[in-house]
C-alpha positions in Angstrom: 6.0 -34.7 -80.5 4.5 -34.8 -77.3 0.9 -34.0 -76.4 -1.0 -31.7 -74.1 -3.1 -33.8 -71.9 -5.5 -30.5 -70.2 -6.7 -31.5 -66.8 -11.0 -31.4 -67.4 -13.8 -31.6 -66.0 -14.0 -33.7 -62.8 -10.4 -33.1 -61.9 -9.3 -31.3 -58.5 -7.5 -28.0 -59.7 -4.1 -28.5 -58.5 -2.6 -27.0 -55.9 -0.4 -23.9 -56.8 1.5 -20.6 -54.7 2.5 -17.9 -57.4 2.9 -14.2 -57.2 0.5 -12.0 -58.6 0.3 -8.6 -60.0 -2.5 -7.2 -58.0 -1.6 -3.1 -58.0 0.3 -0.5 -59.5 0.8 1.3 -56.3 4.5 1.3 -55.1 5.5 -1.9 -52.3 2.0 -2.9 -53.2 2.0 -4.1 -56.2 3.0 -8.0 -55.7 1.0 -10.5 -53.6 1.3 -14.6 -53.3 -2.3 -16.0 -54.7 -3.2 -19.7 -53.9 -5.6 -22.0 -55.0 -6.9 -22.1 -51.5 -8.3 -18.5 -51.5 -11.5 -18.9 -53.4 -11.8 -22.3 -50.9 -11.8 -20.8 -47.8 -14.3 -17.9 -48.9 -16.5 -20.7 -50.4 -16.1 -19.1 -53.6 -16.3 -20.3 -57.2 -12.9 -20.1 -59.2 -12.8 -18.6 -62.9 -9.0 -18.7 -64.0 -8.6 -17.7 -67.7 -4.8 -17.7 -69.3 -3.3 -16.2 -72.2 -0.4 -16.8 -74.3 2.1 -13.5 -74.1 2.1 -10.0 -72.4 2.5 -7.4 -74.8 1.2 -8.8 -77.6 -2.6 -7.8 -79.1 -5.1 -10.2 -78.9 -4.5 -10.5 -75.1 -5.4 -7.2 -73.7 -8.5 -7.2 -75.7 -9.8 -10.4 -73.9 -8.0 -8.7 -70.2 -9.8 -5.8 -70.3 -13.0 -7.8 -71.4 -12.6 -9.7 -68.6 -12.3 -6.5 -66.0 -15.3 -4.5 -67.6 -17.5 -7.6 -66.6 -15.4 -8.0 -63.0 -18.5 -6.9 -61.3 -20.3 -9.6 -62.8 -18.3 -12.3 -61.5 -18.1 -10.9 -57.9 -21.8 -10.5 -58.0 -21.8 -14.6 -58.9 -19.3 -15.0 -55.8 -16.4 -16.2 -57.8 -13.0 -15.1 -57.7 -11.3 -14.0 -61.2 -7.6 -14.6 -61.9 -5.8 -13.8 -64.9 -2.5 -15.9 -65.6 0.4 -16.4 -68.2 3.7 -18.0 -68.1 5.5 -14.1 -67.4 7.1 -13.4 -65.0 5.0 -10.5 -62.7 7.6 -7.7 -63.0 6.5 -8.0 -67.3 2.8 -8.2 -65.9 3.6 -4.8 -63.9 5.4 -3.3 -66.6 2.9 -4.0 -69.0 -0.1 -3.0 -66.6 1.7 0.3 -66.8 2.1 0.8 -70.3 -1.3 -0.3 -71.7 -4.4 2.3 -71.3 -6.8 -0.9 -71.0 -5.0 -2.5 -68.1 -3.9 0.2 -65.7 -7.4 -0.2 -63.7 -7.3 -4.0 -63.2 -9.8 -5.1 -61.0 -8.3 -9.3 -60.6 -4.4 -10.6 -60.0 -2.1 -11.1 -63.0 -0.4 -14.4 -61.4 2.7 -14.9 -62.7 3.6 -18.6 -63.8 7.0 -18.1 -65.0 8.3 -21.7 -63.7 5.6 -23.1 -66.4 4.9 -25.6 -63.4 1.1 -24.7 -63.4 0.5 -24.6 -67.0 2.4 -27.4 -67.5 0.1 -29.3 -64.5 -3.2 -28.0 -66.1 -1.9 -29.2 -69.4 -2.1 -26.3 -71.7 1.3 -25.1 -72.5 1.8 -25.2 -76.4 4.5 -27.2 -76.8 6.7 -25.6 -79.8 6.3 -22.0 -78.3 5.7 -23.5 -74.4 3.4 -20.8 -73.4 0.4 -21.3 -72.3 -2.8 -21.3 -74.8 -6.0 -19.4 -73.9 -7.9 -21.7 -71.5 -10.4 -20.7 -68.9 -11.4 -23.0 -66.0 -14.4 -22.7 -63.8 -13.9 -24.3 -60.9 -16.1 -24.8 -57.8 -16.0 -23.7 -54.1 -14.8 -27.7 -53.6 -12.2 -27.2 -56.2 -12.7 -29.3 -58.2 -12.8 -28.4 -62.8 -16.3 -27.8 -63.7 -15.7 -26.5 -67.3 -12.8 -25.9 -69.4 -12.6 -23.9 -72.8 -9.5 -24.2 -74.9 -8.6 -21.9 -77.5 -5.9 -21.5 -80.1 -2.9 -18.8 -79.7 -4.7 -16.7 -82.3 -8.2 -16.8 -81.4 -9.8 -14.5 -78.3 -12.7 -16.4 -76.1 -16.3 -15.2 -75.5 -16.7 -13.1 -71.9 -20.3 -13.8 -72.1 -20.3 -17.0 -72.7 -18.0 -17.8 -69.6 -20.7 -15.9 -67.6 -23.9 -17.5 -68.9 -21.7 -21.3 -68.4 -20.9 -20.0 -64.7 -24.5 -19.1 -64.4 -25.4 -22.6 -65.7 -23.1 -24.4 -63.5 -24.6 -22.2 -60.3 -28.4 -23.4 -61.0 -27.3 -27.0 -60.3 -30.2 -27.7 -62.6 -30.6 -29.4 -66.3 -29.5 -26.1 -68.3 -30.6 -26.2 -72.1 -29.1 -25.3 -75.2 -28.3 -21.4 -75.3 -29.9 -21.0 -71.6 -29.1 -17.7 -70.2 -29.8 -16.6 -66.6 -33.6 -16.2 -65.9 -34.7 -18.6 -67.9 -36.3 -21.9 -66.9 -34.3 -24.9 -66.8 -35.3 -28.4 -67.4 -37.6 -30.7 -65.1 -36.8 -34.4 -65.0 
């Protein structure tokens, strides 16, 4: 049985070119997304995957992610959503479910695996990816990574207040939420 080795923190995010579901309007609704984008605009990077499209723990966390889109522009950081389908399923599904129609972020399309299988999170009986989230900075390079089972949904919040954290550049205590002080040396 081999293992998942998931890039971390420290690592350069690699290098990737993948089509993206970015609207539902017709010959609009496909775009090539790099890794380069949130780069050039000196941006900060939050990439969070998910297993399957059409399933139902996945488009609670999706359109979790979009109600709070504002608040990861307003931090300067570019959101993508990715799985391992292809981006004719992300359209399709986009149109069939209420809570994605409005999407805000691209659904990149990994259906190679050759991402998720770089970053290191691709389950290996199902091989689809689990739910991971990176944040990764304007240099590109992995500042935190969160790893959850298939079954369990992640924390919105909680991506914010670490991206908040990781923005002070400052000692950050336990439970520290934006506002508060951080810690002096």
């Amino acid at each position: 049985m081999s293992q998942n080795r998931v890039l971390s923190v420290g690592a350069e995010f690699p290098a990737f070119s993948k089509k993206a579901v970015v609207s539902l309007e017709r010959d609009q609704e496909f775009r090539t997304i790099t890794e380069q984008e949130h780069r050039q605009n000196d941006q900060w990077l939050v990439m969070f995957w998910w297993p399957k499209d059409f399933t139902f723990v996945c488009p609670t966390e999706i359109a979790e992610f979009n109600k709070n889109y504002d608040e990861f522009r307003d931090r300067d950081c570019q959101l993508i959503g990715a799985s391992t389908d292809s981006e004719f399923v992300h359209a399709a599904w986009r149109r069939d479910h209420d809570d994605l129609r409005g999407l805000r972020f691209p659904m990149l399309a990994d259906t190679s695996k050759s991402l998720a299988e770089e970053l290191g999170i691709l389950d290996t009986e199902e091989r689809v990816a689990y739910r991971v989230t990176f944040i990764v900075d304007p240099q590109g390079i992995i500042q935190w990574v969160s790893v959850n089972g298939l079954s369990v949904g992640r924390n919105v919040a909680e991506v914010l207040r670490v991206l908040d954290a990781l923005q002070t550049d400052e000692l950050c205590p336990c439970n520290w939420k934006k506002g508060e002080a951080t810690l002096s040396v």
